[in-house]
Short mmCIF file of C-alpha atoms in Angstrom, two decimals:
data_model
loop_
_atom_site.label_atom_id
_atom_site.label_comp_id
_atom_site.label_asym_id
_atom_site.label_seq_id
_atom_site.Cartn_x
_atom_site.Cartn_y
_atom_site.Cartn_z
CA MET A 132 59.61 46.21 125.79
CA THR A 133 55.59 45.11 125.86
CA THR A 134 55.90 41.88 124.76
CA THR A 135 52.98 40.75 123.21
CA ALA A 136 52.09 37.26 125.27
CA THR A 137 51.20 39.84 128.60
CA MET A 138 49.50 42.01 126.61
CA PHE A 139 45.84 41.11 127.38
CA THR A 140 46.41 40.45 131.06
CA LYS A 141 47.28 44.11 131.36
CA PRO A 142 45.63 46.36 133.84
CA LYS A 143 43.85 49.41 131.91
CA PRO A 144 46.37 52.61 131.75
CA PRO A 145 44.51 55.86 133.54
CA ASN A 146 45.03 57.53 130.36
CA LEU A 147 43.19 55.03 128.16
CA GLU A 148 39.81 56.03 126.63
CA TYR A 149 37.18 53.87 125.03
CA PRO A 150 35.50 55.14 122.31
CA GLU A 151 31.76 55.47 122.91
CA LEU A 152 31.27 52.95 120.12
CA TYR A 153 33.19 50.37 122.25
CA GLU A 154 29.86 49.47 123.88
CA PHE A 155 27.97 48.71 120.58
CA PRO A 156 28.24 45.55 119.18
CA ALA A 157 27.81 46.61 115.62
CA PHE A 158 31.05 48.34 116.21
CA PHE A 159 32.91 45.09 116.04
CA THR A 160 31.08 44.09 113.03
CA ARG A 161 32.74 45.62 109.31
CA TYR A 162 29.88 48.24 107.87
CA HIS A 163 29.45 46.10 104.34
CA SER A 164 27.50 48.20 101.70
CA SER A 165 26.73 44.81 99.92
CA SER A 166 25.44 43.35 102.68
CA SER A 167 22.31 46.12 103.36
CA PRO A 168 21.45 46.66 99.62
CA GLN A 169 18.11 48.54 100.91
CA ASN A 170 20.49 51.10 102.24
CA THR A 171 22.16 53.24 99.67
CA GLN A 172 22.29 56.64 101.78
CA PRO A 173 25.89 56.86 103.32
CA ASN A 174 25.12 57.58 106.84
CA ASP A 175 27.51 57.54 110.10
CA THR A 176 27.25 53.67 109.88
CA THR A 177 29.46 53.67 106.54
CA TRP A 178 32.90 51.89 106.81
CA ALA A 179 34.88 54.39 106.32
CA HIS A 180 33.23 56.23 109.43
CA GLN A 181 33.60 52.95 111.58
CA ARG A 182 37.43 52.73 110.00
CA SER A 183 38.26 56.02 111.12
CA ILE A 184 37.09 55.37 114.61
CA TRP A 185 39.17 52.12 114.99
CA ALA A 186 41.96 53.68 113.53
CA ALA A 187 42.16 56.40 116.60
CA TRP A 188 40.96 53.65 118.78
CA VAL A 189 44.44 51.67 117.57
CA LEU A 190 46.52 54.61 117.94
CA SER A 191 45.22 55.78 121.72
CA TYR A 192 45.14 51.82 122.83
CA CYS A 193 48.64 51.44 121.82
CA ARG A 194 49.85 55.08 123.12
CA ALA A 195 48.20 53.87 126.59
CA HIS A 196 49.89 51.11 126.93
CA LYS A 197 53.28 51.53 124.81
CA ILE A 198 53.01 49.02 122.25
CA TRP A 199 55.44 49.89 119.35
CA LYS A 200 54.68 46.78 117.70
CA LEU A 201 51.74 45.23 117.28
CA GLN A 202 51.13 41.52 116.34
CA LEU A 203 48.12 40.66 114.87
CA SER A 204 47.10 37.67 115.76
CA ASP A 205 47.77 38.50 119.53
CA ALA A 206 45.83 41.65 119.21
CA LEU A 207 42.87 39.95 118.35
CA GLU A 208 42.91 38.40 121.76
CA THR A 209 43.18 41.65 123.45
CA GLU A 210 40.76 44.27 124.44
CA LEU A 211 41.82 46.55 121.39
CA PHE A 212 39.98 43.84 119.30
CA TYR A 213 37.91 41.73 121.81
CA ASN A 214 35.12 42.89 123.89
CA ARG A 215 34.78 40.12 126.45
CA ASN A 216 31.86 42.13 127.90
CA LEU A 217 30.02 41.99 124.85
CA ASN A 218 31.57 38.90 123.59
CA ARG A 219 32.29 40.53 120.56
CA ARG A 220 35.26 40.96 118.61
CA PHE A 221 37.05 42.34 115.23
CA LYS A 222 37.58 39.49 112.59
CA GLN A 223 41.28 38.93 111.67
CA ARG A 224 40.31 39.72 108.36
CA ASP A 225 38.51 43.42 109.20
CA ALA A 226 41.42 44.30 111.27
CA ALA A 227 43.87 43.54 108.73
CA GLU A 228 41.90 45.58 106.24
CA LEU A 229 41.86 48.40 108.69
CA LEU A 230 45.74 48.26 109.38
CA GLU A 231 46.30 48.34 105.54
CA TYR A 232 44.21 51.39 105.45
CA MET A 233 46.03 52.32 108.19
CA VAL A 234 49.27 52.11 106.43
CA THR A 235 47.87 54.69 103.91
CA GLU A 236 47.25 57.23 106.42
CA GLY A 237 51.19 56.87 107.60
CA ASP A 238 50.05 55.61 111.29
CA VAL A 239 51.34 52.11 110.46
CA GLU A 240 53.97 49.93 109.20
CA TRP A 241 54.03 46.68 107.97
CA GLU A 242 57.20 44.84 109.51
CA GLY A 243 58.56 42.29 107.12
CA VAL A 244 56.25 40.85 103.94
CA GLY A 245 54.34 38.77 106.08
CA LYS A 246 52.31 41.26 107.35
CA ALA A 247 52.06 39.91 110.88
CA THR A 248 53.31 42.61 112.61
CA ALA A 249 52.33 45.84 112.21
CA ILE A 250 54.68 49.22 113.80
CA VAL A 251 52.42 51.35 115.09
CA TYR A 252 53.22 55.31 114.81
CA TRP A 253 50.67 56.72 117.43
CA ARG A 254 53.45 59.28 116.87
CA LYS A 255 55.00 60.44 114.07
CA PRO A 256 58.60 59.38 113.35
CA GLU A 257 59.09 63.25 113.02
CA GLU A 258 57.07 64.00 116.36
CA TRP A 259 59.38 61.75 117.58
CA ALA A 260 62.46 63.58 116.52
CA ASN A 261 61.18 66.44 118.04
CA VAL A 262 60.13 65.26 121.34
CA ILE A 263 63.55 63.62 121.40
CA TYR A 264 65.46 66.59 120.69
CA GLU A 265 63.41 68.58 123.15
CA TRP A 266 64.62 66.19 126.13
CA ILE A 267 68.05 66.31 124.30
CA ASP A 268 67.96 70.38 124.43
CA SER A 269 66.36 70.88 127.80
CA THR A 270 68.89 68.38 129.80
CA GLY A 271 71.91 70.30 128.33
CA GLN A 272 72.95 67.12 126.05
CA LYS A 273 74.03 68.80 123.39
CA GLY A 274 76.98 67.91 122.10
CA SER A 275 76.85 65.01 124.05
CA VAL A 276 77.02 60.92 122.80
CA LEU A 277 74.24 58.54 123.29
CA THR A 278 73.98 55.15 122.52
CA LEU A 279 70.47 53.99 120.92
CA TYR A 280 69.99 51.47 123.43
CA GLU A 281 70.52 54.50 126.28
CA ILE A 282 67.66 56.84 124.69
CA SER A 283 65.42 53.76 124.51
CA GLU A 284 66.14 51.89 127.84
CA GLY A 285 68.02 54.05 129.89
CA ASP A 286 67.75 55.15 133.50
CA LEU A 287 67.46 58.87 132.25
CA THR A 288 64.69 58.33 129.75
CA ARG A 289 62.85 56.37 132.09
CA ASN A 290 60.04 59.20 132.86
CA GLN A 291 60.07 60.35 129.19
CA GLU A 292 57.41 59.37 126.91
CA PHE A 293 59.96 57.76 124.23
CA HIS A 294 61.56 55.31 126.69
CA THR A 295 61.34 51.77 125.70
CA ILE A 296 61.18 52.88 121.92
CA ASP A 297 61.38 50.61 118.91
CA PRO A 298 64.80 50.96 117.74
CA TYR A 299 63.64 50.69 114.26
CA VAL A 300 60.89 53.71 115.28
CA LEU A 301 63.84 55.80 116.64
CA ARG A 302 66.04 55.06 113.77
CA LYS A 303 63.31 56.76 111.91
CA ALA A 304 62.97 59.85 114.17
CA LEU A 305 66.45 60.22 114.26
CA ASP A 306 67.09 60.31 110.69
CA PHE A 307 65.14 63.37 110.51
CA LEU A 308 67.44 65.01 113.12
CA VAL A 309 70.24 64.09 111.00
CA LYS A 310 68.77 65.14 107.83
CA ARG A 311 68.24 68.99 109.91
CA SER A 312 71.77 68.73 111.10
CA LEU A 313 71.27 68.62 114.60
CA ALA A 314 72.43 65.06 115.16
CA GLN A 315 74.87 62.67 113.56
CA VAL A 316 74.25 58.74 113.81
CA PHE A 317 77.45 56.78 113.80
CA GLY A 318 79.09 53.17 115.07
CA ALA A 319 78.57 50.47 113.75
CA ASN A 320 75.48 47.44 113.00
CA GLU A 321 74.03 46.67 116.18
CA GLU A 322 76.40 49.11 118.49
CA MET A 323 75.61 52.76 117.03
CA GLY A 324 75.56 55.79 119.05
CA VAL A 325 74.02 59.76 118.13
CA LYS A 326 76.06 63.15 119.00
CA PHE A 327 73.24 65.89 119.04
CA PHE A 328 74.48 69.38 118.22
CA MET B 302 77.76 57.31 109.40
CA GLY B 303 79.95 57.51 106.53
CA ASN B 304 79.62 61.38 106.43
CA SER B 305 82.70 62.84 104.45
CA SER B 306 81.87 65.87 106.62
CA SER B 307 81.67 64.27 109.76
CA ARG B 308 81.59 66.40 113.02
CA ILE B 309 82.39 63.04 114.91
CA THR B 310 85.81 63.44 116.68
CA ALA B 311 88.11 60.45 118.07
CA GLN B 312 86.80 61.44 121.81
CA ASP B 313 83.38 61.05 120.48
CA ARG B 314 83.95 57.18 119.45
CA ALA B 315 85.87 56.72 122.57
CA ILE B 316 82.99 57.97 124.69
CA LEU B 317 80.68 55.81 122.64
CA ASN B 318 82.72 52.64 122.96
CA MET B 319 82.35 53.41 126.95
CA LYS B 320 78.86 53.56 126.51
CA LEU B 321 78.30 50.50 124.71
CA GLN B 322 80.08 48.56 127.25
CA ARG B 323 77.80 50.10 129.75
CA ASP B 324 74.80 49.30 127.84
CA LYS B 325 76.33 45.35 127.58
CA LEU B 326 76.52 45.63 131.19
CA HIS B 327 73.48 46.79 131.94
CA ILE B 328 71.94 44.08 129.88
CA TYR B 329 74.13 41.67 131.85
CA GLN B 330 72.55 42.84 134.73
CA LYS B 331 69.09 42.32 133.32
CA LYS B 332 70.30 38.88 132.93
CA ILE B 333 71.18 38.23 136.09
CA GLN B 334 68.55 39.52 137.94
CA THR B 335 66.27 37.31 135.73
CA ILE B 336 68.40 33.72 136.82
CA LEU B 337 68.27 35.49 140.38
CA THR B 338 64.40 35.54 140.59
CA ARG B 339 64.54 32.03 138.77
CA GLU B 340 66.70 30.02 140.87
CA HIS B 341 64.82 31.52 143.84
CA GLU B 342 61.64 30.25 142.54
CA ILE B 343 63.59 27.07 142.07
CA ALA B 344 64.76 26.72 145.36
CA LYS B 345 61.08 27.31 146.55
CA GLU B 346 59.88 24.38 144.23
CA CYS B 347 62.28 21.98 145.26
CA LEU B 348 61.55 22.73 149.01
CA ALA B 349 57.84 22.16 148.24
CA ARG B 350 59.13 18.94 146.93
CA ASP B 351 61.21 18.18 149.84
CA ASP B 352 63.94 18.22 147.82
CA LYS B 353 66.60 20.04 150.50
CA PRO B 354 70.08 19.23 148.62
CA ARG B 355 68.51 20.75 145.33
CA ALA B 356 67.36 23.80 147.33
CA LEU B 357 70.72 24.27 148.89
CA LEU B 358 72.30 24.06 145.44
CA ALA B 359 69.91 26.44 143.88
CA LEU B 360 70.58 29.07 146.30
CA ARG B 361 74.43 28.11 146.26
CA ARG B 362 73.91 29.44 142.25
CA ARG B 363 71.53 32.33 143.55
CA LYS B 364 74.42 33.38 145.70
CA TYR B 365 77.22 33.47 143.08
CA GLN B 366 75.00 34.96 140.82
CA GLU B 367 74.84 37.86 143.51
CA GLN B 368 78.13 38.32 143.63
CA LEU B 369 78.34 38.48 139.90
CA LEU B 370 76.00 41.11 140.45
CA VAL B 371 77.68 43.53 142.86
CA LYS B 372 81.08 42.95 140.52
CA THR B 373 79.38 44.33 137.35
CA ASP B 374 78.16 47.02 139.57
CA ALA B 375 81.37 47.67 140.67
CA GLN B 376 82.54 47.75 136.49
CA LEU B 377 79.36 49.72 136.08
CA GLU B 378 80.31 52.73 138.25
CA ALA B 379 84.39 52.59 137.00
CA LEU B 380 83.07 52.96 133.59
CA GLU B 381 80.38 55.44 134.04
CA LYS B 382 82.75 57.60 136.48
CA LEU B 383 85.48 57.38 133.25
CA THR B 384 82.87 58.48 131.08
CA SER B 385 81.95 60.98 133.30
CA THR B 386 85.65 62.57 133.60
CA ILE B 387 86.09 62.49 129.81
CA GLU B 388 83.00 64.29 129.36
CA PHE B 389 84.21 66.66 131.71
CA SER B 390 87.50 66.93 130.62
CA LEU B 391 85.87 68.05 127.38
CA VAL B 392 84.00 70.75 128.62
CA GLU B 393 87.43 71.81 130.75
CA LYS B 394 89.33 72.08 127.21
CA ALA B 395 86.40 73.88 125.85
CA VAL B 396 86.67 76.58 128.89
CA LEU B 397 90.85 76.45 128.05
CA TYR B 398 89.88 77.26 124.26
CA GLY B 399 87.73 79.80 125.53
CA LEU B 400 90.67 81.34 127.88
CA GLN B 401 92.87 81.61 125.00
CA GLN B 402 90.85 83.34 122.97
CA GLY B 403 89.81 85.97 125.30
CA ASN B 404 93.44 86.56 125.90
CA GLN B 405 94.47 87.11 122.44
CA VAL B 406 91.86 89.41 122.14
CA LEU B 407 92.90 91.11 124.89
CA LYS B 408 96.83 91.23 123.44
CA GLU B 409 95.08 92.51 120.41
CA ILE B 410 93.41 95.42 122.46
CA HIS B 411 96.54 95.91 124.39
CA LYS B 412 98.80 96.27 121.23
CA GLU B 413 96.66 98.88 120.20
CA MET B 414 97.30 100.88 123.64
CA SER B 415 100.63 100.54 123.30
CA LEU B 416 102.52 103.55 125.55
CA GLU B 417 103.96 104.94 122.05
CA ALA B 418 100.90 104.86 120.74
CA VAL B 419 99.79 106.64 123.77
CA GLU B 420 102.65 109.36 123.95
CA LYS B 421 101.71 109.92 120.11
CA LEU B 422 98.24 110.64 121.46
CA ILE B 423 98.93 112.81 123.91
CA GLU B 424 101.57 114.78 121.90
CA GLU B 425 98.82 115.21 119.47
CA THR B 426 96.63 116.68 121.73
CA ASP B 427 98.87 119.17 123.34
CA GLU B 428 99.59 120.48 119.41
CA ALA B 429 95.86 120.55 118.67
CA ARG B 430 95.33 122.37 122.11
CA ALA B 431 98.67 124.92 121.08
CA TYR B 432 96.99 124.95 117.33
CA GLN B 433 93.49 126.07 119.28
CA ARG B 434 95.08 128.70 121.13
CA GLU B 435 96.91 130.36 118.26
CA VAL B 436 93.09 130.14 116.61
CA SER B 437 92.17 132.20 119.61
CA ASN B 438 94.48 134.62 119.09
CA LEU B 439 94.35 135.28 115.69
CA LEU B 440 90.62 135.48 116.04
CA ALA B 441 91.14 137.63 118.97
CA GLY B 442 93.00 140.12 116.30
CA VAL B 443 90.25 140.19 114.00
CA MET B 444 87.35 142.32 114.79
CA THR B 445 84.22 143.44 112.91
CA ASN B 446 83.90 146.95 112.19
CA GLU B 447 80.90 147.05 114.38
CA GLU B 448 82.64 145.70 116.89
CA GLU B 449 85.56 148.56 116.03
CA ASP B 450 82.65 151.25 115.80
CA ALA B 451 81.69 150.04 119.40
CA VAL B 452 85.08 150.10 120.59
CA GLU B 453 85.83 153.86 119.59
CA ASP B 454 82.43 154.81 120.70
CA GLU B 455 83.11 153.52 123.99
CA LEU B 456 86.59 155.27 123.85
CA GLU B 457 84.40 158.87 123.30
CA ALA B 458 82.85 157.99 125.96
CA LEU B 459 85.30 157.48 128.30
CA GLU B 460 86.78 160.70 126.61
CA ARG B 461 84.03 162.75 127.25
CA GLU B 462 84.33 161.88 131.00
CA VAL B 463 87.63 162.24 132.00
CA LEU B 464 87.78 165.44 129.69
CA GLY B 465 84.59 167.00 131.29
CA ALA B 466 85.58 166.12 135.05
CA ARG B 467 89.02 168.22 134.13
CA ALA B 468 86.76 171.30 132.95
CA VAL B 469 84.51 171.22 136.00
CA PRO B 470 86.28 172.05 139.34
CA ALA B 471 86.96 168.56 141.02
CA MET B 472 85.29 168.49 144.25
CA PRO B 473 85.46 165.12 145.37
CA ASP B 474 89.41 165.42 144.82
CA ALA B 475 89.72 168.04 147.68
CA PRO B 476 88.35 166.17 150.56
CA SER B 477 89.54 162.92 150.03
CA MET B 478 93.48 164.37 150.51
CA VAL B 479 92.76 165.95 153.45
CA PRO B 480 91.92 162.90 156.09
CA ILE B 481 95.14 161.23 155.15
CA SER B 482 97.23 163.52 157.52
CA THR B 483 94.92 163.12 160.19
CA GLU B 484 95.58 159.62 162.48
CA THR B 485 92.42 160.00 164.30
CA SER B 486 90.39 159.43 160.69
CA GLU B 487 92.77 156.71 159.73
CA GLY B 488 92.15 154.78 163.12
CA ALA B 489 88.57 155.50 162.49
CA GLY B 490 88.68 153.65 158.51
CA LYS B 491 90.44 150.62 160.92
CA GLY B 492 87.61 150.29 163.96
#
């Protein structure tokens, strides 16, 4: 699993593409319509537009680095919110507002009440359910019993997109399969297993 | 979990328990691996400080952990083998069940194809054939008027031929009688 401590020293993964605006200093400043009253026309620089680009950037960044949980205070130090070349960074308040917006879109879920850590769904749980079931089906594991640990950490899933999947996200994904009678989760507490059908 | 309509069997639970043990061994191995690296680093640091005894101690601890790692490897292998064996046995059981079902169906088919039934069928076929013959015979006896007329016409024609042949002197008959008594014509006929 990705530890947040080593996150900002990580090299750029090959599948990560920066948004064009990433090279623009203004991108790192939240647009306030009140701060520029002379500009009453909504245009491309409105917060809604800026926000949607930010949201997409957060998702692709987390996908590329396989980040399941984003710890906000750490993330602010990474290139996600901090462009060191430009010496520009996104303020904590703005980042929190951005994540709050992403919560309403279903892309993010706060972990706990402190709103310090966000679970990032760069794939929705239902998508994960399909990806995992696809893998189960194609590897002939229908009718087999697997541990949840095995799905996220096992050697067999090492080349799968869901390898290292967060246990919470995995449970949510499996719940979809359970609902569709394609899986049954059993066991106790931390020692869970799942049987696929 | 806790489903009343559970599709989880006792075997499934047994397999899960073994796999959970395997996971624990996996995690344990990860832990040992970090200790191994750490002890190595410690030994290096001690040597850099010229503290040979400590470095030796660290290396000894490292060796011990290494042995543990080898042992867990063996245990892991044993667990995985057992799990595979159980899973394979379940597959075998399924195959056996399939064979049993196939056998059952085959038996039922054979029951329907009993010798008695076959004999009866052949008997019935014979009867049917006899019946068919009877019908044919009956049909042969029944003729339409037209057919009757045709047959009568044919008879008349035949009578005319025969009676007409008697009215006219039978020319071809005479020579046919003659060569019977001569031996030469007989030999020529054979030759």
